CSV table of N, CA and C in Angstrom, one decimal:
chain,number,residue,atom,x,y,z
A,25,UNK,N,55.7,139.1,80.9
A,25,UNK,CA,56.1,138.3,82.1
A,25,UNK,C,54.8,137.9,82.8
A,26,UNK,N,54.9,136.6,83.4
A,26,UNK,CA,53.4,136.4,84.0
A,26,UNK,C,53.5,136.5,85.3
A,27,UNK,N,51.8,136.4,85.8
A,27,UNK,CA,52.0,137.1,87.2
A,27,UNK,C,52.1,135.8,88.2
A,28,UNK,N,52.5,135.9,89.5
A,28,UNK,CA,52.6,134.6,89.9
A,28,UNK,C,52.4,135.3,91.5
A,29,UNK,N,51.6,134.1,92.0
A,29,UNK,CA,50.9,133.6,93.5
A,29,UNK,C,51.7,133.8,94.0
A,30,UNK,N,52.1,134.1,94.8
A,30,UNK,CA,53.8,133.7,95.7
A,30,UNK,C,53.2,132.4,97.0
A,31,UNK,N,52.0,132.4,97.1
A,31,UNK,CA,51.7,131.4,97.7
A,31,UNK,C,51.5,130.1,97.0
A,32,UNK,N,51.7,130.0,95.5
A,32,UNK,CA,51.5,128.8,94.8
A,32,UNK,C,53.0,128.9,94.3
A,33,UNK,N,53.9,129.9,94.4
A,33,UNK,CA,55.0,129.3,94.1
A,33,UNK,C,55.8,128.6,95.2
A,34,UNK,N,55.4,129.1,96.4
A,34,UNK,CA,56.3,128.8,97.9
A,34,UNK,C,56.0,127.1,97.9
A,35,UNK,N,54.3,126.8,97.4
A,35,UNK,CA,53.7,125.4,97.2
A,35,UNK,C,54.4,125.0,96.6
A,36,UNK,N,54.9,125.2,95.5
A,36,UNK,CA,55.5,124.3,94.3
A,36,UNK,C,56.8,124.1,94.5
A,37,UNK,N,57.5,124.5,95.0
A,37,UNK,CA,58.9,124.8,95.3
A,37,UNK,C,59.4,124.4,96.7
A,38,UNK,N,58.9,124.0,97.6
A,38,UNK,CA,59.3,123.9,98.6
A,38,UNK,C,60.4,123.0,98.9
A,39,UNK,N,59.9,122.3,98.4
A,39,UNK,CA,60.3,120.6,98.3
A,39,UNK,C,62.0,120.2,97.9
A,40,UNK,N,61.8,121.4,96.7
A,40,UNK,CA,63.2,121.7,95.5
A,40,UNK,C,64.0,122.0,96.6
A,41,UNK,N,63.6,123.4,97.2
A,41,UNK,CA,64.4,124.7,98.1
A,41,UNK,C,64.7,123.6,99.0
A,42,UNK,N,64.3,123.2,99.6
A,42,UNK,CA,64.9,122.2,101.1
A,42,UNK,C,65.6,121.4,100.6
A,43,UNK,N,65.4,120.2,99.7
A,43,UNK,CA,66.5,119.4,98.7
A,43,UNK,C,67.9,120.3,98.6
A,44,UNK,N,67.8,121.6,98.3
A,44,UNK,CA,68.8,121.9,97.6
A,44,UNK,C,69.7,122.7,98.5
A,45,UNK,N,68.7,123.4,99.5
A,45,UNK,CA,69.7,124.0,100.9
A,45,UNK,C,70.2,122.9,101.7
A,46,UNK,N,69.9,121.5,101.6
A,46,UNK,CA,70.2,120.8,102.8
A,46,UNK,C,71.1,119.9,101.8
A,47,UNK,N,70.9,119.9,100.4
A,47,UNK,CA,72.4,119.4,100.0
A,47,UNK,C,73.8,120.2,100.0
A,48,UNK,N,74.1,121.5,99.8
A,48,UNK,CA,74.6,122.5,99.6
A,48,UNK,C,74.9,123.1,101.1
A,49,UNK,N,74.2,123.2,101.9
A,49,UNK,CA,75.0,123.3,103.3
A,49,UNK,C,76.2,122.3,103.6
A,50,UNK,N,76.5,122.8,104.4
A,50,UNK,CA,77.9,121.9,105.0
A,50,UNK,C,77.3,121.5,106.0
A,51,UNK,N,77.4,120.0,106.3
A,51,UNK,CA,76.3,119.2,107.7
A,51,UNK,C,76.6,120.0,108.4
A,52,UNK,N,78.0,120.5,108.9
A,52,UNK,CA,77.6,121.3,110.1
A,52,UNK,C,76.9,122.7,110.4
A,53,UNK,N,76.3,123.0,109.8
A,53,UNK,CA,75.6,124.6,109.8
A,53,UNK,C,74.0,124.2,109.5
A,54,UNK,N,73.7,122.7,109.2
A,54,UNK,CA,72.7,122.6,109.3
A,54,UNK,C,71.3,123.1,110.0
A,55,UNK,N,72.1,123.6,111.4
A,55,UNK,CA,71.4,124.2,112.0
A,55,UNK,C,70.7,125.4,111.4
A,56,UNK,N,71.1,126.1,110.4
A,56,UNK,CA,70.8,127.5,110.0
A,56,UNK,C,69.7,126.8,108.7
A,57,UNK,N,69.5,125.7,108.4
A,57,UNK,CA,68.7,125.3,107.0
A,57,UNK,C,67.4,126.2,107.3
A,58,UNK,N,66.7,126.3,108.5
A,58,UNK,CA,65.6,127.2,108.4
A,58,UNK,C,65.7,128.9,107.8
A,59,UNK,N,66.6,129.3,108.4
A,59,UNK,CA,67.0,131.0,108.1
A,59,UNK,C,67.8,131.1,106.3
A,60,UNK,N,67.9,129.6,105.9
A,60,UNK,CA,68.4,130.3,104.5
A,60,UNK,C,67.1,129.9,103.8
A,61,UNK,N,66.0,129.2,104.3
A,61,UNK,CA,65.1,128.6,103.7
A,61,UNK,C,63.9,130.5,103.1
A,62,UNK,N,64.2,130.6,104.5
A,62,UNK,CA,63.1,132.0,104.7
A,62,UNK,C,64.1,133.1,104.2
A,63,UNK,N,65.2,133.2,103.7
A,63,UNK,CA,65.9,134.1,103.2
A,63,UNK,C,65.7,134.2,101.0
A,64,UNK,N,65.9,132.6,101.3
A,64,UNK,CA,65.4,132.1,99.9
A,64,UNK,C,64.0,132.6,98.9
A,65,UNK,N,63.3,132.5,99.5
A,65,UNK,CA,61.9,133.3,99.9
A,65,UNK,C,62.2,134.3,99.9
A,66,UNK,N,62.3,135.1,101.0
A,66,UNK,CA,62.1,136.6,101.0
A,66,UNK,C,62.9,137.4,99.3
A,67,UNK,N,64.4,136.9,99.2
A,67,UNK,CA,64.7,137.0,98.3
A,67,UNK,C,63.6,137.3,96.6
A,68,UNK,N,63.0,135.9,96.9
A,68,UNK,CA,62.6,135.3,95.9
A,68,UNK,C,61.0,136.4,95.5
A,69,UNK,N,60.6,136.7,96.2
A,69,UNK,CA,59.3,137.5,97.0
A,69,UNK,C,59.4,139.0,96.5
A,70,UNK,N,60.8,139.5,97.0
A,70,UNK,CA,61.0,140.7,96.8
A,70,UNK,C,61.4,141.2,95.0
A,71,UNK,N,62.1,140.0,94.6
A,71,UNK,CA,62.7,140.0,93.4
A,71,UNK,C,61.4,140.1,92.1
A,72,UNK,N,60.0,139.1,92.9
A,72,UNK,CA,58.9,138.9,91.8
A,72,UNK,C,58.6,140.4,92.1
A,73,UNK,N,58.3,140.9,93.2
A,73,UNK,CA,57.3,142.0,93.3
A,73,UNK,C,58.1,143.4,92.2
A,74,UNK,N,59.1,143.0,92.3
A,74,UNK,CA,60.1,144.5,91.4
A,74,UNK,C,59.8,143.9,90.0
A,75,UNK,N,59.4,142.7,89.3
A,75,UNK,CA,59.7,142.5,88.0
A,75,UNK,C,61.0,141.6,87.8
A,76,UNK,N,61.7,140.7,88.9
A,76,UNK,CA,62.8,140.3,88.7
A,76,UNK,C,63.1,139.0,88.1
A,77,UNK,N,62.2,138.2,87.9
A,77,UNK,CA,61.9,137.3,87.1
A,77,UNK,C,61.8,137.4,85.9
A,78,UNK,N,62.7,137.0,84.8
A,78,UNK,CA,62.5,137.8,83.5
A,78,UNK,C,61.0,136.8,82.6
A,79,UNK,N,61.1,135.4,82.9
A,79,UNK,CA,60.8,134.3,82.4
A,79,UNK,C,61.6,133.2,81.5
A,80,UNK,N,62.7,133.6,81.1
A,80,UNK,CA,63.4,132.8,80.1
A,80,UNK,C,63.8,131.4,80.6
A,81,UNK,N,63.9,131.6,82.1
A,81,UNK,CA,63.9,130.0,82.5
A,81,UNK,C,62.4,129.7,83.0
A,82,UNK,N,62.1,128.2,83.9
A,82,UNK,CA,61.0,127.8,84.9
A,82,UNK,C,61.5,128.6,86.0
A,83,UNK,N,60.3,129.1,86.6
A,83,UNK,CA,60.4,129.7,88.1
A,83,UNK,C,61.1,128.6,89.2
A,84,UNK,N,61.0,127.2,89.0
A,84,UNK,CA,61.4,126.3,89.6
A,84,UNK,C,63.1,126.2,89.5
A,85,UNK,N,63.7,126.5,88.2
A,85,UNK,CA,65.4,126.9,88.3
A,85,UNK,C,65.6,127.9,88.3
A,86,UNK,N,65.0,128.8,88.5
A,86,UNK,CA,64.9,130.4,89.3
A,86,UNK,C,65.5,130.3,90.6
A,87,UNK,N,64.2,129.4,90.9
A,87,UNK,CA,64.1,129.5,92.9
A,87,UNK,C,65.5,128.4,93.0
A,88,UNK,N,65.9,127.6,92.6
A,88,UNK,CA,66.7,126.9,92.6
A,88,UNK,C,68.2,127.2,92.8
A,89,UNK,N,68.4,128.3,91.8
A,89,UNK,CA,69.7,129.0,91.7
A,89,UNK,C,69.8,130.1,93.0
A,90,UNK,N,68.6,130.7,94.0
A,90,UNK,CA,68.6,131.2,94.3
A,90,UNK,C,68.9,130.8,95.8
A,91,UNK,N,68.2,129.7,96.0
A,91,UNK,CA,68.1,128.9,96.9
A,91,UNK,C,70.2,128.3,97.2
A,92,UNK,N,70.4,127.6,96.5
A,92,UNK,CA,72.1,127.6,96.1
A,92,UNK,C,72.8,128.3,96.4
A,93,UNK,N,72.4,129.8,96.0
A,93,UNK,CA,73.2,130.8,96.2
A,93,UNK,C,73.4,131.2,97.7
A,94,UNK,N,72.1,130.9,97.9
A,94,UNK,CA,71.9,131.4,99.8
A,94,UNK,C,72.5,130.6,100.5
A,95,UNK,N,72.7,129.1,100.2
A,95,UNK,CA,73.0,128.3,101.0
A,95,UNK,C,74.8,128.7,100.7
A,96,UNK,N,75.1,128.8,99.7
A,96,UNK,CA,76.4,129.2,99.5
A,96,UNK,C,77.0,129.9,100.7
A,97,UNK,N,75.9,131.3,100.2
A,97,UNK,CA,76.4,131.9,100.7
A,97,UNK,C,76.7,132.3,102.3
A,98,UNK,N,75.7,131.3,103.0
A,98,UNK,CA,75.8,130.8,104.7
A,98,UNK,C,76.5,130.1,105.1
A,99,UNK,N,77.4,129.5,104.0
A,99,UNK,CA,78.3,128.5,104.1
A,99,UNK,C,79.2,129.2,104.4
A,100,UNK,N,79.4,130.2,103.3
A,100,UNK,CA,80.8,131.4,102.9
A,100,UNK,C,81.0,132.1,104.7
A,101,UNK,N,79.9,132.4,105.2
A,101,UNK,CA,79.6,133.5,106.5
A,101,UNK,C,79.3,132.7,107.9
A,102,UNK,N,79.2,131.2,107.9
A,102,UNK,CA,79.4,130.0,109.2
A,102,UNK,C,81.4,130.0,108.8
A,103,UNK,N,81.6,129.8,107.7
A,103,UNK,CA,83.4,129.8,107.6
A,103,UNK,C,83.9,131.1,108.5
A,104,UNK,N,83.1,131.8,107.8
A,104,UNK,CA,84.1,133.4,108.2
A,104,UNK,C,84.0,133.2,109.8
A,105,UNK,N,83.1,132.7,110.5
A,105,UNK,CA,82.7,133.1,112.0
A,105,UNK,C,83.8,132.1,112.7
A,106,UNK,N,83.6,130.9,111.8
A,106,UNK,CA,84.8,130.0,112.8
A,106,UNK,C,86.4,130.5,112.2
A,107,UNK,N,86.9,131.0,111.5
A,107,UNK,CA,88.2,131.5,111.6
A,107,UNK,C,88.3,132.9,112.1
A,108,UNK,N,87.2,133.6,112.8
A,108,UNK,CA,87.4,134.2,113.7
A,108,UNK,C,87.5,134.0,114.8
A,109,UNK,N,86.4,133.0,115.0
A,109,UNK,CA,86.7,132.1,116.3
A,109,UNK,C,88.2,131.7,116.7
A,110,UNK,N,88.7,131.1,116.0
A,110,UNK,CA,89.6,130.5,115.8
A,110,UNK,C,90.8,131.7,116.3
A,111,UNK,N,90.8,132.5,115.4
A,111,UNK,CA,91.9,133.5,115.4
A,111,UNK,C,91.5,134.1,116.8
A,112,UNK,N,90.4,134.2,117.5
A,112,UNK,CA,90.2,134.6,118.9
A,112,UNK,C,90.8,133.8,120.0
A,113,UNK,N,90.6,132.1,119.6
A,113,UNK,CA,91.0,131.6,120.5
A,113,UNK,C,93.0,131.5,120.6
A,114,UNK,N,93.3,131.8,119.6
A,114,UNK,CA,94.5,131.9,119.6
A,114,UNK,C,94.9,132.8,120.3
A,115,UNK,N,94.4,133.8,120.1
A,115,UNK,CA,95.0,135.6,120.7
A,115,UNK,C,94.8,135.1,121.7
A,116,UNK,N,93.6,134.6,122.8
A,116,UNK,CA,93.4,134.4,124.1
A,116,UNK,C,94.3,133.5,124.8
A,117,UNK,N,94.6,132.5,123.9
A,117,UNK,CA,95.4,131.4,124.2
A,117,UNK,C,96.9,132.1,124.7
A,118,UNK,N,97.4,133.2,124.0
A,118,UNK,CA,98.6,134.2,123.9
A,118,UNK,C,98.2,134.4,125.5
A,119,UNK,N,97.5,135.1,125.6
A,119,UNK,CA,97.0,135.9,126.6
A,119,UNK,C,97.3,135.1,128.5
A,120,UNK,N,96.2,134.0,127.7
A,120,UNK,CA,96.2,133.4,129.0
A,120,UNK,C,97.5,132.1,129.7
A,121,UNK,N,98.0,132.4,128.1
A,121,UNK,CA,99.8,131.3,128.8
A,121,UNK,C,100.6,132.7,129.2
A,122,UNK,N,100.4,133.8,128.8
A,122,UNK,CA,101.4,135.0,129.4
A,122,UNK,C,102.5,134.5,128.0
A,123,UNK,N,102.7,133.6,127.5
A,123,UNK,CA,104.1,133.5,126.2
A,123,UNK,C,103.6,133.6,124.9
A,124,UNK,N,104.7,134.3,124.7
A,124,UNK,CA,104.0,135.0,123.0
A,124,UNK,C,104.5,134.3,122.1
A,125,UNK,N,105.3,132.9,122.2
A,125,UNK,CA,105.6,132.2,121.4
A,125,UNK,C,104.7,131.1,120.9
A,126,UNK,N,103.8,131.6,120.4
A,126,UNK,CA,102.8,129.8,119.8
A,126,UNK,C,103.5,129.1,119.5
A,127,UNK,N,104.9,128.3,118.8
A,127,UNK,CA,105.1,127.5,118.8
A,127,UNK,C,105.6,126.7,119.8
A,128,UNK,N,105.2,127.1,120.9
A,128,UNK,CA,105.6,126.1,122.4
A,128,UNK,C,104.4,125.3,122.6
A,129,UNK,N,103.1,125.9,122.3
A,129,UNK,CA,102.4,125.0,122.0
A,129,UNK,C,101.5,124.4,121.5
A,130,UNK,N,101.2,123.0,121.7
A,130,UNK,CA,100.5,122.1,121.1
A,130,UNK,C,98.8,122.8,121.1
A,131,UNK,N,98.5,122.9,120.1
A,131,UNK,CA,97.0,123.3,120.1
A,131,UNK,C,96.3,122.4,120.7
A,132,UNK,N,96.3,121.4,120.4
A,132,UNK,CA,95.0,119.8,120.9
A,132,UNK,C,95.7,120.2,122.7
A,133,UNK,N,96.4,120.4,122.7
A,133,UNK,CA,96.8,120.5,124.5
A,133,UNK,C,96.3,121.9,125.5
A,134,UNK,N,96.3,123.0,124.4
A,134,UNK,CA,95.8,124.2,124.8
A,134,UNK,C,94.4,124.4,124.5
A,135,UNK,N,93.5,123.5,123.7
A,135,UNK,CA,92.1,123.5,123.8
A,135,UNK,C,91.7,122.2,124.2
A,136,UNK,N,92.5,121.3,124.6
A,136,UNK,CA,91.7,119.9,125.9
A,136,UNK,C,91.7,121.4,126.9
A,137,UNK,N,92.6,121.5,127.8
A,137,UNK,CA,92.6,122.3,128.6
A,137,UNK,C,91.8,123.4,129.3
A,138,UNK,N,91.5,123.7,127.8
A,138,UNK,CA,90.2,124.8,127.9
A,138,UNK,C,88.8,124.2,128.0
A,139,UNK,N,89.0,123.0,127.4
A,139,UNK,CA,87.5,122.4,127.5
A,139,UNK,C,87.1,121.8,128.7
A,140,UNK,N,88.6,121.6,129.3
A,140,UNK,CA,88.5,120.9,131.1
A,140,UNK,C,87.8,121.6,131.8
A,141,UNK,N,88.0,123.1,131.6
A,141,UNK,CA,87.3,124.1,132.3
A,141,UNK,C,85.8,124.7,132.2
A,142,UNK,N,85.2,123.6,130.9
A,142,UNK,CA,84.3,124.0,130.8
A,142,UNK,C,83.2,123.0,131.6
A,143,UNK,N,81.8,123.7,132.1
A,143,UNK,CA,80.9,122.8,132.4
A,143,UNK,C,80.7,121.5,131.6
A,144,UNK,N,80.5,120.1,132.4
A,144,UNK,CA,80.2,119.0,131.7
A,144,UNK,C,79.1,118.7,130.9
A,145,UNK,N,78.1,119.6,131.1
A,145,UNK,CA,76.5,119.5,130.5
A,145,UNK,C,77.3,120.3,128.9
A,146,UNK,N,78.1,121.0,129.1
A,146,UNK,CA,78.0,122.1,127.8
A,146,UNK,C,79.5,121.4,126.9
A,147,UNK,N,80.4,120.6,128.2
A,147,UNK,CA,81.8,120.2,127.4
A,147,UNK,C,81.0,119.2,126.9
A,148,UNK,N,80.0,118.2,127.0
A,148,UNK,CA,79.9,116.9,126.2
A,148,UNK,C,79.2,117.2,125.1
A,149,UNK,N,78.2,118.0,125.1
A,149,UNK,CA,77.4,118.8,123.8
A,149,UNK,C,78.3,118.9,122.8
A,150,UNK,N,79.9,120.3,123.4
A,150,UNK,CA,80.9,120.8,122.2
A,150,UNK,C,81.2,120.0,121.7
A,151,UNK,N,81.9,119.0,122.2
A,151,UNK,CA,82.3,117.6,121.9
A,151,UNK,C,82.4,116.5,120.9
A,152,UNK,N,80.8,116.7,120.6
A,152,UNK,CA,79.9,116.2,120.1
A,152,UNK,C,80.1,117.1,118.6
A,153,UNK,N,79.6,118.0,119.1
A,153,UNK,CA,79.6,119.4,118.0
A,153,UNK,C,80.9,119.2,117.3
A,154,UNK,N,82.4,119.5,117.9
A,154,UNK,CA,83.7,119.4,117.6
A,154,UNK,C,83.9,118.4,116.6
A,155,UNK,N,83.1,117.1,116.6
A,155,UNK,CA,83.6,116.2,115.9
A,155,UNK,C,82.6,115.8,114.7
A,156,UNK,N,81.8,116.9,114.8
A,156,UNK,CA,81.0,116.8,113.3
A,156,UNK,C,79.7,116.3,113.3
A,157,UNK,N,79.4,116.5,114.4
A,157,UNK,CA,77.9,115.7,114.2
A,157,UNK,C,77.1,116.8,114.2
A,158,UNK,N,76.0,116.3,113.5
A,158,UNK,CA,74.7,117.0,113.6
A,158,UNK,C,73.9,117.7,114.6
A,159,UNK,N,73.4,118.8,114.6
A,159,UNK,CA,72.1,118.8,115.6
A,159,UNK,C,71.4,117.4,115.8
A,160,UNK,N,71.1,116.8,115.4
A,160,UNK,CA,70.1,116.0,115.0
A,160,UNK,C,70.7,114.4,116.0
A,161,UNK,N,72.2,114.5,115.5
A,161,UNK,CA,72.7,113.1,115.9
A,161,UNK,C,73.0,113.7,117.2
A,162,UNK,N,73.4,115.1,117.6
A,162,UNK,CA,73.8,115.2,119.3
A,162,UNK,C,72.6,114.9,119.5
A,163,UNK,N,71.5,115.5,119.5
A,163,UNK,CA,70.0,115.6,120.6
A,163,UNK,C,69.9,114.0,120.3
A,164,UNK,N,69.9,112.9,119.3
A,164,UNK,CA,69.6,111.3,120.0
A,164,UNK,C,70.8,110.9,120.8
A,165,UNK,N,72.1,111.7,120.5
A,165,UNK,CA,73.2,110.8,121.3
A,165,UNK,C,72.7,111.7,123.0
A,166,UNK,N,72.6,112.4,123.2
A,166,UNK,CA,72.3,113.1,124.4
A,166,UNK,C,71.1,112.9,125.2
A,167,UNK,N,70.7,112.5,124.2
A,167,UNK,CA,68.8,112.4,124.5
A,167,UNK,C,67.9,113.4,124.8
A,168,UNK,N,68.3,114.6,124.1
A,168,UNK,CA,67.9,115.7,124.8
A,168,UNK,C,66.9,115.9,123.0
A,169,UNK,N,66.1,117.0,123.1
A,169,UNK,CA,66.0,118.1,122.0
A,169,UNK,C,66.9,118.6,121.0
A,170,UNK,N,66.7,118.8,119.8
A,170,UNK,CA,67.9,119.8,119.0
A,170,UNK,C,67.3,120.8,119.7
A,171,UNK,N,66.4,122.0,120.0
A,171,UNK,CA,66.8,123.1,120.5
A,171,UNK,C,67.4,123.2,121.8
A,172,UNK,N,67.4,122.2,122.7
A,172,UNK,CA,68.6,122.4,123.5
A,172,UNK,C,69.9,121.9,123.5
A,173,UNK,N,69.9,121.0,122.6
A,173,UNK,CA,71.2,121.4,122.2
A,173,UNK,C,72.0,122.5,121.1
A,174,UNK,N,71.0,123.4,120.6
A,174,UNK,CA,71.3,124.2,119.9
A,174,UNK,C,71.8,125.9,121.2
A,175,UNK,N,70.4,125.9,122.8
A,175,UNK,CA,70.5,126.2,123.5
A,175,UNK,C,72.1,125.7,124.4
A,176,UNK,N,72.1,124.5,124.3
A,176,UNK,CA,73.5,124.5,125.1
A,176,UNK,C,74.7,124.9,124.4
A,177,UNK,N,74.7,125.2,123.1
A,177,UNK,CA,76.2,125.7,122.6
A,177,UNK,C,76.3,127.4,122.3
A,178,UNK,N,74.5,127.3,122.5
A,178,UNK,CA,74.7,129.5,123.0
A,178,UNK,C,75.9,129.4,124.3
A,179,UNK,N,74.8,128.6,125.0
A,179,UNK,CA,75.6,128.9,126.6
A,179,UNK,C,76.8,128.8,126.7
A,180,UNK,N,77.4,127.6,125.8
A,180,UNK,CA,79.0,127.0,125.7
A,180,UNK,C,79.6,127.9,125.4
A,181,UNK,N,79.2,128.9,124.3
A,181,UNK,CA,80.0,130.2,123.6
A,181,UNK,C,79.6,131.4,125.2
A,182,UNK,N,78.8,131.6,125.3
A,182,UNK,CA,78.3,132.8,126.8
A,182,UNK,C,79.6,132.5,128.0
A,183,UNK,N,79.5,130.9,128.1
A,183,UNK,CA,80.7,130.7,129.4
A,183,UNK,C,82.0,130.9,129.0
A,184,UNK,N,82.5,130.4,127.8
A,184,UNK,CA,83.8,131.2,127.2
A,184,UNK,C,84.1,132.4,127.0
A,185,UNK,N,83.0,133.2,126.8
A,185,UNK,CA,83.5,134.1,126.8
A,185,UNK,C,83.3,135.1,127.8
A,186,UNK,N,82.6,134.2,129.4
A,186,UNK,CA,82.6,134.7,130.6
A,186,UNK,C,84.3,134.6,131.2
A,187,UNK,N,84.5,133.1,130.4
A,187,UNK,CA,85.2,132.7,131.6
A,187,UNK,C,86.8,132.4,131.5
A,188,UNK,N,87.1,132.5,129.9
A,188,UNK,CA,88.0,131.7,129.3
A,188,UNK,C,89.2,133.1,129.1
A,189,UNK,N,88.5,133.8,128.6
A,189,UNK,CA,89.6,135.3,128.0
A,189,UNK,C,90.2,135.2,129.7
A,190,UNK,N,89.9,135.8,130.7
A,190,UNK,CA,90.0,136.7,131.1
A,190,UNK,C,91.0,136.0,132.6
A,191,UNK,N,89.9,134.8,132.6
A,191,UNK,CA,90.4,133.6,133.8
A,191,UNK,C,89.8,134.1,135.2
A,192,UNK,N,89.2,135.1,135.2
A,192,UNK,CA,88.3,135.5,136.2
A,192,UNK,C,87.0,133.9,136.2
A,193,UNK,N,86.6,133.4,137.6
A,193,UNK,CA,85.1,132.9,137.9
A,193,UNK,C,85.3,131.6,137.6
A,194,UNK,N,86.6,131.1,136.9
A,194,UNK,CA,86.7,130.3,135.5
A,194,UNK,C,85.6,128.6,136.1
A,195,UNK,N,85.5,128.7,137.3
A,195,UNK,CA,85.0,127.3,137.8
A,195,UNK,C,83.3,127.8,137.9
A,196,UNK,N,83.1,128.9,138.1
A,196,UNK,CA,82.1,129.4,138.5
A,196,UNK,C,80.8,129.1,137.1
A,197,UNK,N,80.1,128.1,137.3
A,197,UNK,CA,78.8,127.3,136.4
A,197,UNK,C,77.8,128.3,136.2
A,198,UNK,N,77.4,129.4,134.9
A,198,UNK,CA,76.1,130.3,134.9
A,198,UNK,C,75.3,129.4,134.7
């Protein structure tokens, strides 16, 4: 098995690994392309240093399959977080009508409602977010930065779950 640079492989590969995490993401998790980029890597890093590279392929559809896998698998674990979400916002939604029958109501009516409540700096961001757009396409439609609009939907999630469960402050702007 040959020995390899991990600084000439990170050079050689970079190009592939971003190609292949930013096809294989789902646009909307795009946000995360950095942390599966450096996960890819670290992977890839740890695996050479044990001997885990056998050679029978190129190191380039090595890093490739591995790269795939990661993005996969951030795909698999951004899903899991919004059907928890989801399933939270339901239980609360129970909570905060006092009726334990969901089918009284209309979801789009019980999350406008919630979003009424929310700050306008943070409701037009979600918004945005909600209907599929990119980091990329909020911060030009906003005119703002992607880190603050990555910073405004921390906050958007911070004020919900200041303000939304419980109905305590609910007007009250952190």
């Amino acid at each position: 098995m040959p020995e390899f640079d991990f600084e000439t492989v990170v050079k050689e590969t970079k190009y592939l690994v971003l190609k292949t995490v930013g096809d294989t993401l789902i646009d909307r998790f795009d946000d995360a392309t950095e942390d599966v980029v450096q996960e890819v890597y670290f992977r890839a890093f740890k695996s050479l240093e044990k001997g885990g590279f056998d050679g029978r392929s190129k190191i380039s559809t090595w890093i490739y399959t591995i790269a795939r896998n990661e993005a996969l698998r951030m795909n698999e674990k951004r899903l899991r977080e919004e059907e928890k979400a989801k399933r939270y916002l339901v239980k609360n939604k129970i909570q905060l009508s006092g009726v334990r029958d969901e089918a009284s109501f209309e979801k789009e009516e019980w999350i406008e409602s919630m979003l009424c409540r929310i700050p306008e700096v943070y409701r037009q961001t979600l918004r945005l977010y909600l209907a599929g757009n990119t980091m990329e396409e909020i911060a030009k439609e906003l005119s703002v930065r992607e880190g603050t609009v990555k910073s405004r939907l921390f906050r958007t999630k911070e004020w919900i779950r200041k303000h939304i469960p419980g109905g305590k402050n609910e007007f009250q702007e952190s």
